[in-house]
Amino acid sequence: MDIKVDDLTGSEVVELIREHLQSMTLHSPPESIHALDLDALRKPEITFWSVWEGDELVGCGALKELDGQHGEIKSMRTSSSHLRKGVAKRLLQHIMEEAKRRGYRRLSLETGSMDAFEPARRLYASFGFQNCKPFSDYIEDPNSVFMTKEL
């Protein structure tokens, strides 16, 4: 797997982000969707990676700097044709390594509380993320699960 910083202009990446946003609308009420669109993912405080096997896009994810010591995982997505192949695990390892390299002391995320998000919650828990209170600009929401990990 090749993980590279991506400028979000390639048609494969644009389609995967579209798929990600569409999936969020299927499983979450509009007021509880915190997924970022292409313009939001291009902000300077966000680093976005695409994951490739040869010339095939297999996943993506991003790291948002909240402050000099705290980062947030955003837009983790595995292509539907590559689920359960270790893509998310490898990308999460990569994002955690980058967060440590930057000197972050904490890495946090928001994901859904619905059954569709259970695989994601299990993945994060397997890496030592624990449930926490809302962070940054988030508020309590029964449709959200907040998780964090000290690095």
CSV table of C-alpha atoms in Angstrom, one decimal:
chain,number,residue,atom,x,y,z
A,1,MET,CA,0.0,0.0,0.0
A,2,ASP,CA,1.2,3.4,-0.9
A,3,ILE,CA,0.1,6.3,1.3
A,4,LYS,CA,0.6,9.8,-0.1
A,5,VAL,CA,-0.4,13.4,0.6
A,6,ASP,CA,-3.1,14.2,-1.9
A,7,ASP,CA,-4.4,17.5,-3.3
A,8,LEU,CA,-7.9,16.2,-3.7
A,9,THR,CA,-8.1,17.0,-7.4
A,10,GLY,CA,-8.0,13.4,-8.8
A,11,SER,CA,-11.3,12.0,-10.0
A,12,GLU,CA,-10.9,8.8,-7.9
A,13,VAL,CA,-10.4,10.8,-4.7
A,14,VAL,CA,-13.3,13.2,-5.6
A,15,GLU,CA,-15.5,10.1,-6.1
A,16,LEU,CA,-14.4,8.5,-2.8
A,17,ILE,CA,-15.2,11.7,-0.8
A,18,ARG,CA,-18.6,11.8,-2.6
A,19,GLU,CA,-19.2,8.2,-1.6
A,20,HIS,CA,-18.1,9.1,2.0
A,21,LEU,CA,-20.5,12.0,2.3
A,22,GLN,CA,-23.4,10.1,0.7
A,23,SER,CA,-22.8,7.3,3.3
A,24,MET,CA,-23.0,9.8,6.1
A,25,THR,CA,-26.4,11.0,4.9
A,26,LEU,CA,-27.7,7.4,4.9
A,27,HIS,CA,-26.7,6.7,8.5
A,28,SER,CA,-26.8,10.1,10.3
A,29,PRO,CA,-29.3,12.9,10.6
A,30,PRO,CA,-28.1,16.1,8.9
A,31,GLU,CA,-27.4,18.0,12.2
A,32,SER,CA,-25.1,15.1,13.2
A,33,ILE,CA,-23.0,14.9,10.1
A,34,HIS,CA,-19.5,16.2,10.7
A,35,ALA,CA,-17.8,14.9,7.5
A,36,LEU,CA,-15.9,17.5,5.5
A,37,ASP,CA,-16.5,18.2,1.8
A,38,LEU,CA,-13.6,18.8,-0.7
A,39,ASP,CA,-13.3,22.5,0.0
A,40,ALA,CA,-13.1,22.0,3.8
A,41,LEU,CA,-10.5,19.2,3.4
A,42,ARG,CA,-8.3,21.6,1.4
A,43,LYS,CA,-7.9,24.0,4.4
A,44,PRO,CA,-4.3,24.6,5.5
A,45,GLU,CA,-4.8,23.0,8.9
A,46,ILE,CA,-5.7,19.7,7.3
A,47,THR,CA,-3.4,17.1,5.7
A,48,PHE,CA,-5.2,14.6,3.5
A,49,TRP,CA,-3.8,11.3,2.4
A,50,SER,CA,-4.9,8.8,-0.3
A,51,VAL,CA,-4.1,5.1,-0.1
A,52,TRP,CA,-3.2,3.3,-3.3
A,53,GLU,CA,-2.6,-0.3,-4.4
A,54,GLY,CA,-0.9,0.1,-7.7
A,55,ASP,CA,-3.1,2.5,-9.7
A,56,GLU,CA,-6.3,1.7,-7.6
A,57,LEU,CA,-7.5,4.1,-4.9
A,58,VAL,CA,-8.3,1.9,-1.8
A,59,GLY,CA,-8.8,4.5,0.9
A,60,CYS,CA,-8.3,8.0,2.4
A,61,GLY,CA,-8.0,9.9,5.6
A,62,ALA,CA,-7.0,13.2,7.0
A,63,LEU,CA,-5.4,14.8,10.1
A,64,LYS,CA,-6.6,18.2,11.2
A,65,GLU,CA,-4.5,20.3,13.5
A,66,LEU,CA,-6.7,21.6,16.4
A,67,ASP,CA,-3.7,23.2,18.1
A,68,GLY,CA,0.0,22.5,18.5
A,69,GLN,CA,-0.6,19.5,20.7
A,70,HIS,CA,-3.9,18.1,19.6
A,71,GLY,CA,-5.0,16.6,16.2
A,72,GLU,CA,-8.2,15.2,14.9
A,73,ILE,CA,-8.7,12.3,12.5
A,74,LYS,CA,-11.1,13.2,9.7
A,75,SER,CA,-12.5,11.5,6.6
A,76,MET,CA,-11.3,8.0,7.2
A,77,ARG,CA,-12.8,5.9,4.4
A,78,THR,CA,-12.0,2.6,2.8
A,79,SER,CA,-13.2,2.1,-0.8
A,80,SER,CA,-16.2,-0.3,-0.6
A,81,SER,CA,-14.4,-2.8,-2.8
A,82,HIS,CA,-11.5,-3.0,-0.4
A,83,LEU,CA,-13.2,-3.4,3.0
A,84,ARG,CA,-11.6,-5.8,5.5
A,85,LYS,CA,-8.2,-5.8,3.8
A,86,GLY,CA,-6.3,-3.8,6.4
A,87,VAL,CA,-6.5,-0.4,4.6
A,88,ALA,CA,-8.0,1.5,7.5
A,89,LYS,CA,-5.6,-0.1,10.0
A,90,ARG,CA,-2.5,0.8,7.9
A,91,LEU,CA,-3.8,4.4,7.3
A,92,LEU,CA,-4.6,4.9,11.0
A,93,GLN,CA,-1.0,3.7,11.9
A,94,HIS,CA,0.3,6.3,9.4
A,95,ILE,CA,-1.8,9.1,10.8
A,96,MET,CA,-0.8,8.3,14.4
A,97,GLU,CA,2.9,8.2,13.4
A,98,GLU,CA,2.5,11.6,11.7
A,99,ALA,CA,0.7,13.1,14.8
A,100,LYS,CA,3.6,11.9,17.0
A,101,ARG,CA,6.1,13.3,14.5
A,102,ARG,CA,4.4,16.7,14.8
A,103,GLY,CA,4.6,16.6,18.5
A,104,TYR,CA,0.9,16.2,19.2
A,105,ARG,CA,0.1,14.9,22.7
A,106,ARG,CA,-3.4,13.9,21.9
A,107,LEU,CA,-5.3,12.5,18.9
A,108,SER,CA,-9.1,12.6,18.8
A,109,LEU,CA,-12.0,11.8,16.5
A,110,GLU,CA,-15.8,11.9,16.2
A,111,THR,CA,-17.7,9.0,14.6
A,112,GLY,CA,-21.3,7.9,14.6
A,113,SER,CA,-23.1,6.0,17.4
A,114,MET,CA,-25.2,3.9,15.0
A,115,ASP,CA,-24.5,0.3,14.1
A,116,ALA,CA,-23.1,1.2,10.7
A,117,PHE,CA,-20.1,2.9,12.6
A,118,GLU,CA,-19.4,-0.1,14.9
A,119,PRO,CA,-16.5,-1.4,12.7
A,120,ALA,CA,-14.9,2.1,12.9
A,121,ARG,CA,-15.3,2.3,16.7
A,122,ARG,CA,-13.8,-1.2,17.1
A,123,LEU,CA,-10.8,-0.2,15.0
A,124,TYR,CA,-10.2,2.9,17.0
A,125,ALA,CA,-10.6,1.1,20.3
A,126,SER,CA,-8.1,-1.6,19.1
A,127,PHE,CA,-5.5,1.2,18.8
A,128,GLY,CA,-6.2,2.4,22.3
A,129,PHE,CA,-8.7,5.2,21.6
A,130,GLN,CA,-11.2,5.7,24.5
A,131,ASN,CA,-14.6,7.4,24.6
A,132,CYS,CA,-14.4,11.0,25.8
A,133,LYS,CA,-16.5,14.1,26.1
A,134,PRO,CA,-16.9,16.3,23.0
A,135,PHE,CA,-13.7,18.2,22.1
A,136,SER,CA,-13.0,21.3,20.0
A,137,ASP,CA,-16.3,22.8,18.7
A,138,TYR,CA,-18.4,19.6,19.1
A,139,ILE,CA,-21.3,19.4,21.4
A,140,GLU,CA,-23.0,16.4,23.1
A,141,ASP,CA,-25.0,14.5,20.5
A,142,PRO,CA,-26.6,11.1,20.9
A,143,ASN,CA,-25.6,10.3,17.3
A,144,SER,CA,-21.9,10.9,17.9
A,145,VAL,CA,-19.2,9.1,19.7
A,146,PHE,CA,-16.1,11.0,20.7
A,147,MET,CA,-12.8,9.2,21.2
A,148,THR,CA,-9.3,10.2,22.1
A,149,LYS,CA,-5.9,8.8,22.7
A,150,GLU,CA,-2.9,10.2,24.5
A,151,LEU,CA,0.2,9.9,22.3
